[in-house]
Short mmCIF file of C-alpha atoms in Angstrom, two decimals:
data_model
loop_
_atom_site.label_atom_id
_atom_site.label_comp_id
_atom_site.label_asym_id
_atom_site.label_seq_id
_atom_site.Cartn_x
_atom_site.Cartn_y
_atom_site.Cartn_z
CA MET C 107 23.49 7.85 45.23
CA THR C 108 20.01 7.07 43.91
CA ASP C 109 18.40 7.87 40.58
CA SER C 110 14.95 9.37 40.07
CA SER C 111 13.34 5.95 40.51
CA GLY C 112 14.66 5.72 44.06
CA TYR C 113 16.99 2.82 43.32
CA SER C 114 20.58 2.93 44.55
CA GLN C 115 22.81 3.11 41.48
CA THR C 116 25.32 0.77 43.10
CA ASP C 117 22.58 -1.69 44.04
CA VAL C 118 20.97 -1.88 40.60
CA LYS C 119 24.34 -2.19 38.90
CA GLU C 120 25.35 -5.09 41.13
CA ARG C 121 21.98 -6.78 40.53
CA GLY C 122 22.09 -6.40 36.76
CA ALA C 123 19.40 -3.73 36.54
CA GLU C 124 21.42 -0.57 35.89
CA TRP C 125 20.13 0.15 32.38
CA THR C 126 16.54 -1.00 32.92
CA ALA C 127 16.12 1.19 36.01
CA ARG C 128 17.74 4.15 34.25
CA GLU C 129 15.69 3.77 31.08
CA ILE C 130 12.42 3.54 32.98
CA SER C 131 13.18 6.65 35.02
CA GLN C 132 14.47 8.71 32.05
CA GLN C 133 11.17 8.52 30.15
CA PRO C 134 9.74 11.88 31.24
CA SER C 135 12.85 13.68 29.98
CA MET C 136 12.79 11.61 26.77
CA TRP C 137 9.18 12.63 26.12
CA ARG C 138 10.15 16.28 26.42
CA ARG C 139 13.08 15.72 24.06
CA THR C 140 10.81 13.88 21.61
CA ALA C 141 8.40 16.82 21.63
CA GLU C 142 11.30 19.14 20.74
CA ILE C 143 12.19 16.90 17.79
CA LEU C 144 8.59 16.90 16.60
CA GLU C 145 8.28 20.68 16.88
CA GLY C 146 11.56 21.15 15.02
CA ARG C 147 10.39 18.99 12.12
CA SER C 148 6.76 20.10 12.06
CA SER C 149 6.88 21.56 8.54
CA GLU C 150 8.51 18.44 7.11
CA ILE C 151 5.99 16.21 8.89
CA LYS C 152 3.02 18.21 7.62
CA SER C 153 4.26 18.16 4.03
CA PHE C 154 4.50 14.36 4.19
CA ILE C 155 1.35 13.57 6.17
CA GLN C 156 -1.26 16.10 5.05
CA PRO C 157 -1.46 15.05 1.37
CA LEU C 158 -1.88 11.43 2.48
CA MET C 159 -4.60 12.24 5.00
CA SER C 160 -6.57 14.10 2.34
CA ARG C 161 -7.11 10.77 0.56
CA ARG C 162 -10.05 8.93 2.07
CA GLU C 163 -9.05 5.63 0.45
CA LEU C 164 -5.72 5.57 2.32
CA ARG C 165 -5.21 2.61 4.63
CA ILE C 166 -2.89 3.04 7.62
CA VAL C 167 -1.04 -0.03 8.91
CA LEU C 168 0.81 0.15 12.23
CA ALA C 169 3.51 -2.50 12.31
CA GLY C 170 6.17 -3.81 14.66
CA ALA C 171 7.24 -6.97 16.45
CA GLY C 172 6.71 -7.72 20.14
CA THR C 173 6.50 -4.52 22.16
CA SER C 174 6.67 -2.47 18.95
CA ALA C 175 3.54 -4.27 17.72
CA PHE C 176 1.71 -3.34 20.90
CA ALA C 177 2.37 0.34 20.20
CA GLY C 178 0.12 -0.19 17.20
CA GLU C 179 -2.50 -1.98 19.28
CA ILE C 180 -2.70 1.01 21.64
CA LEU C 181 -2.77 3.60 18.86
CA ALA C 182 -5.10 1.96 16.33
CA PRO C 183 -8.43 2.37 18.23
CA ALA C 184 -7.66 6.00 19.08
CA LEU C 185 -6.50 6.88 15.56
CA THR C 186 -9.53 5.18 14.01
CA ARG C 187 -11.79 7.29 16.19
CA HIS C 188 -9.83 10.50 15.62
CA LEU C 189 -9.23 10.16 11.88
CA ARG C 190 -12.49 8.35 11.07
CA ARG C 191 -10.66 6.10 8.67
CA ARG C 192 -9.26 2.59 8.54
CA VAL C 193 -6.27 2.05 10.82
CA ASP C 194 -5.01 -1.50 11.37
CA ALA C 195 -2.43 -2.77 13.84
CA VAL C 196 -0.65 -5.68 12.16
CA ALA C 197 2.45 -7.29 13.66
CA THR C 198 5.41 -7.55 11.30
CA THR C 199 5.58 -11.21 12.32
CA ASP C 200 2.15 -11.66 10.71
CA ILE C 201 3.07 -9.60 7.65
CA VAL C 202 6.18 -11.70 7.00
CA SER C 203 4.47 -15.07 7.42
CA ASN C 204 1.21 -14.10 5.67
CA PRO C 205 1.78 -11.12 3.33
CA ALA C 206 -0.94 -12.15 0.89
CA GLU C 207 -3.57 -11.84 3.64
CA CYS C 208 -2.15 -8.70 5.23
CA PHE C 209 -1.91 -6.88 1.89
CA ALA C 210 -4.84 -8.56 0.15
CA GLU C 211 -6.32 -5.18 -0.81
CA ASP C 212 -4.11 -3.25 -3.17
CA VAL C 213 -5.06 0.20 -1.91
CA PRO C 214 -2.87 3.23 -1.18
CA THR C 215 -1.23 2.43 2.15
CA LEU C 216 0.82 4.20 4.77
CA LEU C 217 2.95 1.60 6.56
CA VAL C 218 4.08 2.87 9.96
CA SER C 219 7.01 0.84 11.29
CA PHE C 220 8.00 0.94 14.97
CA ALA C 221 11.53 -0.35 15.49
CA ARG C 222 13.90 0.22 18.39
CA SER C 223 17.04 -0.96 16.61
CA GLY C 224 15.69 -1.10 13.06
CA ASN C 225 17.54 -4.36 12.59
CA SER C 226 14.89 -6.96 13.39
CA PRO C 227 14.60 -9.26 10.36
CA GLU C 228 10.80 -9.08 10.32
CA SER C 229 10.77 -5.28 10.43
CA ILE C 230 13.11 -5.06 7.45
CA ALA C 231 11.20 -7.72 5.52
CA ALA C 232 7.79 -6.14 6.22
CA THR C 233 8.78 -2.86 4.56
CA ASP C 234 10.07 -4.80 1.55
CA LEU C 235 6.93 -6.94 1.29
CA ALA C 236 4.68 -3.90 1.41
CA GLY C 237 6.54 -2.51 -1.59
CA ARG C 238 6.13 -5.80 -3.46
CA TYR C 239 2.43 -6.37 -2.79
CA LEU C 240 1.14 -2.80 -2.97
CA SER C 241 1.08 -0.57 -6.02
CA GLU C 242 1.37 2.49 -3.81
CA CYS C 243 3.00 2.33 -0.39
CA HIS C 244 4.29 5.20 1.73
CA GLN C 245 6.55 4.49 4.70
CA LEU C 246 6.72 6.21 8.07
CA ILE C 247 9.67 4.78 9.99
CA ILE C 248 9.87 5.52 13.72
CA THR C 249 13.13 4.22 15.14
CA CYS C 250 15.73 4.84 17.85
CA ALA C 251 18.93 3.87 16.00
CA GLU C 252 20.59 5.97 13.33
CA ASP C 253 22.84 3.05 12.42
CA GLY C 254 19.92 0.63 12.05
CA ARG C 255 19.00 -0.91 8.72
CA LEU C 256 15.56 0.72 8.56
CA TYR C 257 16.99 4.17 9.11
CA ARG C 258 19.68 3.67 6.46
CA ASP C 259 17.25 2.19 3.93
CA HIS C 260 14.61 4.90 4.26
CA ALA C 261 16.34 8.11 5.34
CA ASP C 262 16.59 9.33 1.74
CA ALA C 263 14.01 7.09 0.10
CA GLU C 264 11.16 8.46 -1.96
CA ASN C 265 7.75 8.17 -0.26
CA SER C 266 9.40 7.67 3.15
CA LEU C 267 9.65 9.78 6.28
CA VAL C 268 11.99 8.66 9.07
CA MET C 269 11.52 9.92 12.62
CA LEU C 270 14.61 9.32 14.75
CA MET C 271 14.14 9.30 18.51
CA PRO C 272 16.69 10.67 21.02
CA PRO C 273 19.70 8.32 21.03
CA GLU C 274 19.20 7.45 24.72
CA THR C 275 15.92 5.75 23.82
CA ASN C 276 17.78 2.98 21.99
CA ASP C 277 17.46 1.01 25.24
CA ARG C 278 20.51 -0.95 26.32
CA GLY C 279 18.39 -3.02 28.67
CA PHE C 280 16.71 -6.15 27.32
CA ALA C 281 13.14 -4.86 27.65
CA MET C 282 11.83 -1.97 25.58
CA THR C 283 10.89 0.92 27.87
CA SER C 284 11.83 4.47 26.80
CA SER C 285 12.01 3.38 23.16
CA PHE C 286 8.41 2.15 23.28
CA THR C 287 6.88 5.23 24.87
CA SER C 288 8.86 7.74 22.81
CA MET C 289 7.92 6.05 19.53
CA MET C 290 4.28 5.87 20.60
CA LEU C 291 4.19 9.57 21.51
CA THR C 292 5.71 10.37 18.12
CA ALA C 293 3.15 8.35 16.18
CA TRP C 294 0.26 9.93 18.07
CA ALA C 295 1.63 13.41 17.43
CA VAL C 296 2.31 12.79 13.74
CA LEU C 297 -0.86 10.89 12.87
CA GLY C 298 -3.24 12.25 15.47
CA GLY C 299 -2.40 15.82 14.64
CA THR C 300 -1.68 16.83 18.23
CA GLU C 301 -1.71 20.64 18.17
CA ASP C 302 0.40 21.15 21.29
CA VAL C 303 2.78 18.21 21.58
CA THR C 304 5.06 20.20 23.89
CA GLY C 305 2.21 20.84 26.31
CA LEU C 306 1.06 17.23 26.13
CA ALA C 307 4.58 15.92 26.77
CA ALA C 308 4.93 18.29 29.72
CA ARG C 309 1.74 17.00 31.34
CA LEU C 310 2.59 13.36 30.76
CA SER C 311 6.14 13.86 32.00
CA ALA C 312 5.09 15.61 35.20
CA ALA C 313 2.57 12.87 35.96
CA ALA C 314 5.08 10.09 35.32
CA GLU C 315 7.77 11.79 37.41
CA GLY C 316 5.43 11.93 40.37
CA MET C 317 4.54 8.28 39.99
CA ILE C 318 8.15 7.13 39.55
CA SER C 319 9.26 8.91 42.73
CA GLU C 320 6.30 7.70 44.80
CA ASP C 321 5.40 4.20 43.64
CA ARG C 322 8.60 2.19 43.95
CA GLU C 323 7.61 1.02 47.46
CA ARG C 324 4.22 -0.07 46.11
CA THR C 325 5.69 -2.13 43.29
CA ASP C 326 8.30 -3.68 45.58
CA SER C 327 5.52 -4.57 48.04
CA LEU C 328 3.54 -6.32 45.30
CA ALA C 329 6.61 -8.26 44.21
CA ALA C 330 7.21 -9.47 47.78
CA ARG C 331 3.79 -11.12 48.10
CA GLY C 332 4.62 -14.28 46.16
CA TYR C 333 2.20 -13.91 43.26
CA GLU C 334 2.60 -16.58 40.60
CA ARG C 335 0.16 -15.12 38.06
CA VAL C 336 -0.49 -11.54 37.00
CA VAL C 337 -3.42 -10.43 34.82
CA TYR C 338 -3.63 -7.03 33.13
CA ILE C 339 -7.02 -5.70 32.04
CA GLY C 340 -7.98 -2.70 29.90
CA SER C 341 -10.50 -1.59 27.26
CA GLY C 342 -9.90 -0.15 23.80
CA SER C 343 -6.44 1.38 23.61
CA LEU C 344 -5.82 0.18 27.14
CA LYS C 345 -6.25 -3.44 26.05
CA GLY C 346 -3.16 -2.96 23.88
CA LEU C 347 -1.47 -1.53 26.96
CA ALA C 348 -2.50 -4.61 28.94
CA HIS C 349 -0.89 -6.75 26.21
CA GLU C 350 2.39 -4.83 26.50
CA SER C 351 2.28 -4.95 30.31
CA SER C 352 1.84 -8.70 30.21
CA LEU C 353 4.85 -9.11 27.94
CA LYS C 354 7.00 -6.77 30.04
CA LEU C 355 6.53 -8.83 33.18
CA LEU C 356 6.96 -12.11 31.29
CA GLU C 357 10.25 -10.86 29.77
CA LEU C 358 11.74 -9.38 32.93
CA THR C 359 10.98 -12.50 35.00
CA ALA C 360 12.25 -14.82 32.23
CA GLY C 361 8.83 -16.47 32.07
CA HIS C 362 8.77 -17.24 35.81
CA ILE C 363 5.49 -15.33 36.30
CA VAL C 364 2.50 -16.49 34.26
CA THR C 365 0.93 -13.42 32.66
CA TYR C 366 -2.32 -12.78 30.82
CA PHE C 367 -4.22 -9.81 29.38
CA GLU C 368 -7.86 -9.19 28.42
CA SER C 369 -10.62 -6.61 28.22
CA PRO C 370 -13.01 -6.25 31.19
CA LEU C 371 -15.97 -7.71 29.28
CA GLY C 372 -13.88 -10.44 27.66
CA PHE C 373 -12.37 -11.53 30.97
CA ARG C 374 -15.62 -13.10 32.19
CA HIS C 375 -15.83 -15.38 29.14
CA GLY C 376 -13.47 -18.10 30.33
CA PRO C 377 -10.23 -16.25 31.13
CA LYS C 378 -11.56 -15.48 34.62
CA SER C 379 -10.68 -19.09 35.47
CA ILE C 380 -7.03 -18.01 35.83
CA LEU C 381 -7.83 -16.38 39.18
CA ASN C 382 -6.60 -18.05 42.34
CA ASP C 383 -5.05 -17.00 45.65
CA LYS C 384 -1.68 -16.47 43.92
CA THR C 385 -3.03 -14.11 41.24
CA LEU C 386 -2.57 -10.33 41.02
CA VAL C 387 -4.97 -8.37 38.80
CA VAL C 388 -4.03 -4.93 37.46
CA VAL C 389 -6.86 -2.92 35.89
CA TYR C 390 -6.32 0.20 33.80
CA LEU C 391 -9.36 2.45 34.21
CA SER C 392 -10.50 4.24 31.07
CA ALA C 393 -11.00 8.00 31.08
CA ASP C 394 -13.99 7.58 28.77
CA PRO C 395 -17.16 7.81 30.92
CA TYR C 396 -19.02 5.11 28.96
CA THR C 397 -16.16 2.59 28.84
CA ARG C 398 -15.28 3.28 32.45
CA LYS C 399 -18.61 1.83 33.65
CA TYR C 400 -17.63 -1.62 32.39
CA ASP C 401 -14.18 -1.32 33.95
CA LEU C 402 -15.61 -0.45 37.35
CA ASP C 403 -18.20 -3.24 37.22
CA LEU C 404 -15.45 -5.82 36.76
CA VAL C 405 -13.29 -4.27 39.48
CA ALA C 406 -16.18 -4.49 41.96
CA GLU C 407 -16.92 -8.08 40.94
CA ILE C 408 -13.41 -9.46 41.33
CA ARG C 409 -12.61 -7.46 44.46
CA ASN C 410 -15.54 -9.27 46.11
CA THR C 411 -13.94 -12.65 45.41
CA MET C 412 -10.22 -11.98 45.81
CA SER C 413 -8.06 -11.28 48.83
CA SER C 414 -7.27 -7.73 49.92
CA GLY C 415 -4.57 -6.09 47.85
CA SER C 416 -4.80 -8.54 44.95
CA VAL C 417 -6.69 -6.15 42.65
CA VAL C 418 -4.74 -2.99 41.82
CA VAL C 419 -6.48 -0.24 39.85
CA LEU C 420 -4.71 2.57 37.98
CA ASP C 421 -6.78 5.71 37.55
CA THR C 422 -6.39 9.33 36.50
CA LEU C 423 -9.60 10.86 37.81
CA GLY C 424 -9.00 10.58 41.55
CA THR C 425 -12.51 9.28 42.28
CA GLY C 426 -11.51 6.00 43.89
CA GLU C 427 -11.41 5.75 47.67
CA HIS C 428 -10.12 2.18 47.69
CA PRO C 429 -6.56 1.90 49.09
CA ASP C 430 -5.49 -0.27 46.15
CA THR C 431 -6.39 2.42 43.61
CA TRP C 432 -3.27 4.17 42.34
CA THR C 433 -4.30 7.61 41.10
CA ILE C 434 -1.95 9.39 38.71
CA GLU C 435 -2.47 13.11 39.10
CA GLY C 436 -2.55 15.82 36.44
CA LEU C 437 -4.04 13.87 33.52
CA GLU C 438 -7.66 15.02 33.62
CA GLY C 439 -9.19 15.50 30.19
CA LEU C 440 -6.65 13.36 28.32
CA GLN C 441 -7.56 10.39 26.14
CA ASP C 442 -6.81 6.76 26.94
CA VAL C 443 -4.09 6.61 24.27
CA GLU C 444 -2.33 9.47 26.07
CA ILE C 445 -2.69 8.25 29.65
CA ALA C 446 -1.35 4.90 28.45
CA LEU C 447 2.16 6.40 28.60
CA PRO C 448 2.30 7.00 32.37
CA TYR C 449 0.24 3.83 32.93
CA VAL C 450 2.87 1.73 31.16
CA VAL C 451 5.60 3.23 33.33
CA ALA C 452 3.81 1.65 36.29
CA ALA C 453 3.79 -1.69 34.46
CA GLN C 454 7.51 -1.37 33.76
CA MET C 455 8.18 -0.66 37.43
CA ILE C 456 6.13 -3.71 38.43
CA GLY C 457 8.16 -5.83 36.01
CA LEU C 458 11.45 -4.50 37.40
CA SER C 459 10.39 -5.09 41.02
CA PHE C 460 9.24 -8.66 40.32
CA SER C 461 12.42 -9.43 38.39
CA LEU C 462 14.66 -8.24 41.23
CA ALA C 463 12.55 -9.98 43.89
CA LEU C 464 12.95 -13.27 42.02
CA GLY C 465 16.71 -12.84 41.68
CA TYR C 466 16.82 -12.22 37.93
CA THR C 467 19.04 -9.68 36.16
CA PRO C 468 16.59 -7.32 34.38
CA ASP C 469 19.18 -5.91 31.95
CA ASN C 470 19.56 -9.44 30.61
CA PRO C 471 17.02 -11.92 32.02
CA PHE C 472 18.33 -14.60 29.64
CA PRO C 473 22.10 -14.79 30.19
CA GLY C 474 22.12 -18.12 28.35
CA GLY C 475 20.91 -16.40 25.18
CA GLU C 476 17.57 -18.24 24.96
CA VAL C 477 15.93 -14.92 23.99
CA ASN C 478 17.85 -12.01 22.50
CA ARG C 479 17.41 -8.23 22.62
CA VAL C 480 17.25 -8.21 18.80
CA VAL C 481 15.70 -11.38 17.45
CA GLU C 482 18.13 -13.70 15.71
CA GLY C 483 17.85 -16.89 13.69
CA VAL C 484 14.86 -15.88 11.53
CA THR C 485 15.05 -17.07 7.93
CA ILE C 486 13.19 -14.74 5.54
CA TYR C 487 11.78 -16.52 2.50
CA SER C 488 10.80 -14.97 -0.82
CA PRO C 489 7.01 -15.07 -1.24
CA VAL C 490 5.38 -16.78 -4.21
CA ARG C 491 2.90 -14.27 -5.66
CA GLY C 492 -0.54 -15.65 -6.45
CA ALA C 493 -0.10 -18.67 -4.20
#
């Protein structure tokens, strides 16, 4: 028997990839479930968010660690453009180590915390530090675990709204997959004011389902070519996606593959030196006509210097005739922050294929415990105010 990703359930279980393969392939159904949750709580969400958005001095901080931080990096450019206000993506790891810089301005703040388990020490500490440093702080907690510390601390707290994702999104695999995309969809719907989240989820889900069923052979083929370096490139929100894609492959191959991310314009300024005959480049094409010009210029430039098949382009517009352009159908007219969801599924599939090709166990690439699913061993110190 195979799942919707095309992997044999027996095969992935024996190779230590059962949960990762399942959690990648379940994302379309999780997005639909997430939309149902959002629709069911729409009145509660509006009563929390609308009074805050009416205040032009409000600062929005998107926070998380690792993959959860990259949700903020994807969302911040799009929310800044949509809301026409200050939206900052700040990793909880930066908040905890440097709270005086992160909260230097004592202005009304909405802290949005992305947390799969809600038990990461930095995530817990960041919410506490925001309360200490800011005279007025509101908390939006987006998490996948009802038994997590963040959920328990904020479920009934004043000035807090907790959005709980479907329980299946609390990924059992090492790498964040369905947790990441479901939390990101939720934040965009809540903060971006998506009018038809059910319709959006349906379009994204249909596109991702088509890609999952069709692209496994492509990702397996890439993994079989012996690449030693993989570079992900994207502009604006898609640069945050490139950051997450880079981490996903690094995690799932236990650091075996050297990964890097950049913007198309930034890549020429030194980072281009990473290219060699063992490098794969993955470019996420923007749907914005202006930004897209820069993306396509770089694609043409590096395709002229690299071997055939070593530059893979993901697109939604279906205008590319090149055989190494992977076009995801049904996403015309959507913004980059929205197409990032099916794009990242492709990155997750690439990570899974590379991990299996190299003989790793994707559900736990670090059986020796060098890196843990929930970070351990972090000592949280009490800050000295005024220092």
